[in-house]
Amino acid sequence: MRSLRLATVTLATAALCLPLATGAATAAPPADRKAPPHSHAAPDRLRSAAPEGFFVGTAVAGGGHHLSQDYPDPFTHDKEYRKILARQFGSVSPENQMKWDFIHPERDRYDFGQADAIVRFAERNRQVVRGHTLLWHSQNPEWLEKGDFSAEELRALLREHITTVVGRYAGRIQQWDVANEIFDDQGRLRTQDNIWIRELGPGIVADAFRWAHEADPEAKLFFNDYNVESVNAKSDAYHALVQDLLAQGVPVHGFSVQAHLSTRYGFPGDLEDNLRRFDALGLETAVTELDVRMDLPESGVPTKAQERKQADYYRRVLQACLAVDGCNSFTIWGFTDKYSWVPVFFEGEGFANVMTEDFVRKPAFYALRDTLKEAARKDRGHRRG
């Protein structure tokens, strides 16, 4: 049976933009992680259709590229968005609101406002939270990347950041993406563009996991990356690194594939096999950032064949995760094209999510729902047997 860990509703103080000196001391109290009874009511909702112990999640739009768009903060201002977010999903991941540049904008100041709001929202709606992310080469604040810090100072900065952020949400976050995208596509460590590895050496990765575990011993700690869906040089590098870290006693608990896919490329048919080899190491696995973009016709409207192909990609990723016992967390990177990152970063591509800009469900949505319902039916039958 898949394990359950779900935070219940707690009373929390209003979101604050806190100075460094008060960041950890004012952390909200931990919530009880006991899961509510599983319900199979409302089968048209993804979270209700899922097998017991399987969390279907989405990224919560905000921060990052959204700040340059011509709409207000989605999570704060879009009531229909929040309504669907609560109804459809059992897990939420801050898209940008826990990244360094957003949550730690100045050396001596943390801004927990949006992150606090998302965690409280999740608790009110009986959702778990995936924290994202603690050590990354991208979306770091300018004061960090351009600061004149010694190696000793940088190490202290990272430890302080991890201790403060993870500690603030201790008992309230199910999984953390501790180290994000630390290898390039050839399976080489990012020794140039990752400030932590460049200045402190590869051993800092193990330290990040140790510090996160000290700050919240209950949270599951993950490696997370893109282009690791298949068995390839990049996923091989993670497979070797994980074995080395586990042999050292480093608290690594999971490996996750982002799964930013495109229909212009073939589907990663060995995804299940790849997840299984990490499962065999004793790790949990997860799909954390699934979307399926496509090349749109000049009209901007995809063909029915394109929609069917997209739905098939979504279905097959979900099936691969469901087939692996330790893959209990499945997250799509946003559910509506209204706030998708894809057109901003991939010119000519789009339509990547399971709902349109007007929240109309696509075939991809129904592919996920039906796959979840079938898996839940089999799971119930197995437990009765």
Tab-separated table of C-alpha atoms in Angstrom, residues 14-186:
chain	number	residue	atom	x	y	z
A	14	ALA	CA	-0.358	36.236	8.415
A	15	ALA	CA	2.349	36.091	5.753
A	16	LEU	CA	5.310	38.268	6.606
A	17	CYS	CA	8.300	39.695	4.841
A	18	LEU	CA	10.831	38.877	7.521
A	19	PRO	CA	14.355	40.085	8.260
A	20	LEU	CA	17.073	37.500	8.617
A	21	ALA	CA	17.251	37.763	12.389
A	22	THR	CA	13.622	36.695	12.804
A	23	GLY	CA	13.208	34.254	9.912
A	24	ALA	CA	13.655	30.968	11.754
A	25	ALA	CA	12.370	32.110	15.122
A	26	THR	CA	8.928	32.969	13.754
A	27	ALA	CA	8.405	29.728	11.877
A	28	ALA	CA	4.820	28.504	11.968
A	29	PRO	CA	4.187	25.451	14.136
A	30	PRO	CA	4.253	22.064	12.411
A	31	ALA	CA	0.959	20.512	11.373
A	32	ASP	CA	-0.225	16.979	12.040
A	33	ARG	CA	0.693	14.926	8.972
A	34	LYS	CA	-1.978	12.268	9.370
A	35	ALA	CA	-3.904	11.708	6.162
A	36	PRO	CA	-7.675	12.099	5.944
A	37	PRO	CA	-9.777	9.101	4.958
A	38	HIS	CA	-9.499	8.537	1.218
A	39	SER	CA	-12.664	9.434	-0.675
A	40	HIS	CA	-13.836	8.182	-4.042
A	41	ALA	CA	-16.533	10.819	-4.276
A	42	ALA	CA	-16.367	13.375	-7.084
A	43	PRO	CA	-14.704	10.962	-9.561
A	44	ASP	CA	-14.366	13.802	-12.098
A	45	ARG	CA	-11.657	15.298	-9.924
A	46	LEU	CA	-8.122	14.072	-10.444
A	47	ARG	CA	-7.349	13.931	-6.738
A	48	SER	CA	-10.439	11.834	-6.031
A	49	ALA	CA	-9.876	9.509	-8.970
A	50	ALA	CA	-6.359	8.604	-7.818
A	51	PRO	CA	-5.493	5.369	-5.992
A	52	GLU	CA	-5.104	5.597	-2.239
A	53	GLY	CA	-1.775	7.130	-1.272
A	54	PHE	CA	-1.068	8.508	-4.757
A	55	PHE	CA	-0.780	12.303	-4.896
A	56	VAL	CA	-1.695	14.183	-8.081
A	57	GLY	CA	-0.316	17.694	-8.000
A	58	THR	CA	0.326	20.873	-9.928
A	59	ALA	CA	2.665	23.829	-9.844
A	60	VAL	CA	1.170	26.972	-8.306
A	61	ALA	CA	1.663	29.812	-10.787
A	62	GLY	CA	3.477	32.906	-9.562
A	63	GLY	CA	6.837	34.658	-9.447
A	64	GLY	CA	9.444	34.035	-12.144
A	65	HIS	CA	8.314	34.856	-15.672
A	66	HIS	CA	4.822	35.674	-14.415
A	67	LEU	CA	6.155	38.953	-13.025
A	68	SER	CA	6.789	40.205	-16.576
A	69	GLN	CA	3.373	39.199	-17.915
A	70	ASP	CA	0.353	41.483	-18.345
A	71	TYR	CA	-1.702	39.860	-15.590
A	72	PRO	CA	-1.646	40.113	-11.790
A	73	ASP	CA	-0.243	37.311	-9.656
A	74	PRO	CA	-2.334	34.257	-10.601
A	75	PHE	CA	-2.481	32.584	-7.203
A	76	THR	CA	-3.391	35.823	-5.433
A	77	HIS	CA	-5.893	37.328	-7.856
A	78	ASP	CA	-7.525	34.576	-9.934
A	79	LYS	CA	-10.404	33.095	-7.922
A	80	GLU	CA	-11.389	30.560	-10.593
A	81	TYR	CA	-7.782	29.403	-10.763
A	82	ARG	CA	-7.661	28.854	-7.009
A	83	LYS	CA	-11.010	27.061	-7.062
A	84	ILE	CA	-9.759	24.532	-9.614
A	85	LEU	CA	-6.395	24.273	-7.839
A	86	ALA	CA	-8.157	23.206	-4.648
A	87	ARG	CA	-10.705	20.929	-6.260
A	88	GLN	CA	-8.537	18.971	-8.669
A	89	PHE	CA	-5.213	18.425	-6.907
A	90	GLY	CA	-3.981	16.715	-3.780
A	91	SER	CA	-0.469	18.185	-3.979
A	92	VAL	CA	0.920	21.628	-4.814
A	93	SER	CA	4.406	22.855	-5.762
A	94	PRO	CA	5.319	26.554	-5.684
A	95	GLU	CA	6.432	27.224	-9.258
A	96	ASN	CA	8.842	30.013	-8.310
A	97	GLN	CA	7.804	31.248	-4.878
A	98	MET	CA	10.368	29.172	-2.947
A	99	LYS	CA	13.286	29.714	-5.312
A	100	TRP	CA	16.228	31.742	-4.040
A	101	ASP	CA	15.560	34.971	-5.957
A	102	PHE	CA	11.974	35.125	-4.706
A	103	ILE	CA	12.204	33.927	-1.107
A	104	HIS	CA	15.660	35.409	-0.291
A	105	PRO	CA	15.779	38.633	-2.354
A	106	GLU	CA	18.345	40.400	-0.161
A	107	ARG	CA	21.246	39.114	1.888
A	108	ASP	CA	19.607	39.961	5.207
A	109	ARG	CA	15.960	39.539	4.226
A	110	TYR	CA	13.629	36.665	3.456
A	111	ASP	CA	10.219	37.136	1.841
A	112	PHE	CA	7.968	34.288	2.972
A	113	GLY	CA	4.671	35.933	2.016
A	114	GLN	CA	3.754	33.895	-1.051
A	115	ALA	CA	5.240	30.645	0.223
A	116	ASP	CA	3.335	30.980	3.489
A	117	ALA	CA	0.108	31.644	1.595
A	118	ILE	CA	0.563	28.537	-0.565
A	119	VAL	CA	1.291	26.299	2.424
A	120	ARG	CA	-1.749	27.636	4.310
A	121	PHE	CA	-3.901	27.130	1.205
A	122	ALA	CA	-2.700	23.533	0.971
A	123	GLU	CA	-3.493	22.863	4.610
A	124	ARG	CA	-6.986	24.319	4.269
A	125	ASN	CA	-7.620	22.118	1.250
A	126	ARG	CA	-6.047	18.943	2.652
A	127	GLN	CA	-3.182	18.990	0.162
A	128	VAL	CA	0.482	18.101	0.586
A	129	VAL	CA	3.268	20.432	-0.540
A	130	ARG	CA	6.449	19.810	-2.546
A	131	GLY	CA	9.166	22.351	-1.750
A	132	HIS	CA	11.128	23.609	-4.770
A	133	THR	CA	14.139	24.208	-4.684
A	134	LEU	CA	17.214	24.651	-2.414
A	135	LEU	CA	20.393	24.249	-4.508
A	136	TRP	CA	20.256	25.301	-8.167
A	137	HIS	CA	22.328	27.135	-10.736
A	138	SER	CA	19.442	29.305	-11.929
A	139	GLN	CA	17.126	31.979	-10.489
A	140	ASN	CA	19.590	33.008	-7.821
A	141	PRO	CA	19.497	36.636	-6.646
A	142	GLU	CA	22.041	39.083	-8.019
A	143	TRP	CA	23.453	39.773	-4.556
A	144	LEU	CA	24.461	36.103	-4.361
A	145	GLU	CA	25.766	35.529	-7.888
A	146	LYS	CA	27.723	38.791	-8.007
A	147	GLY	CA	28.736	38.960	-4.372
A	148	ASP	CA	32.373	38.819	-3.328
A	149	PHE	CA	32.109	35.898	-0.911
A	150	SER	CA	34.803	33.579	0.314
A	151	ALA	CA	34.213	29.829	0.158
A	152	GLU	CA	33.620	29.804	3.905
A	153	GLU	CA	31.029	32.587	3.603
A	154	LEU	CA	29.235	30.857	0.712
A	155	ARG	CA	29.025	27.618	2.649
A	156	ALA	CA	27.577	29.463	5.638
A	157	LEU	CA	25.074	31.242	3.352
A	158	LEU	CA	23.785	27.996	1.890
A	159	ARG	CA	23.519	26.309	5.272
A	160	GLU	CA	21.699	29.303	6.736
A	161	HIS	CA	19.300	29.445	3.784
A	162	ILE	CA	18.450	25.738	3.898
A	163	THR	CA	18.095	25.732	7.675
A	164	THR	CA	15.877	28.819	7.640
A	165	VAL	CA	13.596	27.844	4.753
A	166	VAL	CA	13.245	24.126	5.447
A	167	GLY	CA	13.022	24.768	9.164
A	168	ARG	CA	10.230	27.287	8.726
A	169	TYR	CA	8.039	24.664	7.063
A	170	ALA	CA	9.177	21.662	9.088
A	171	GLY	CA	6.330	19.194	9.453
A	172	ARG	CA	4.348	20.904	6.683
A	173	ILE	CA	6.160	19.911	3.472
A	174	GLN	CA	6.079	16.332	2.197
A	175	GLN	CA	8.987	16.438	-0.274
A	176	TRP	CA	11.813	18.843	-1.070
A	177	ASP	CA	13.740	19.197	-4.322
A	178	VAL	CA	17.062	19.684	-2.558
A	179	ALA	CA	19.448	19.604	-5.532
A	180	ASN	CA	18.013	20.678	-8.874
A	181	GLU	CA	19.631	20.142	-12.283
A	182	ILE	CA	23.206	19.605	-11.082
A	183	PHE	CA	24.294	17.649	-14.210
A	184	ASP	CA	24.369	18.709	-17.859
A	185	ASP	CA	22.997	16.476	-20.622
A	186	GLN	CA	26.340	14.694	-20.964
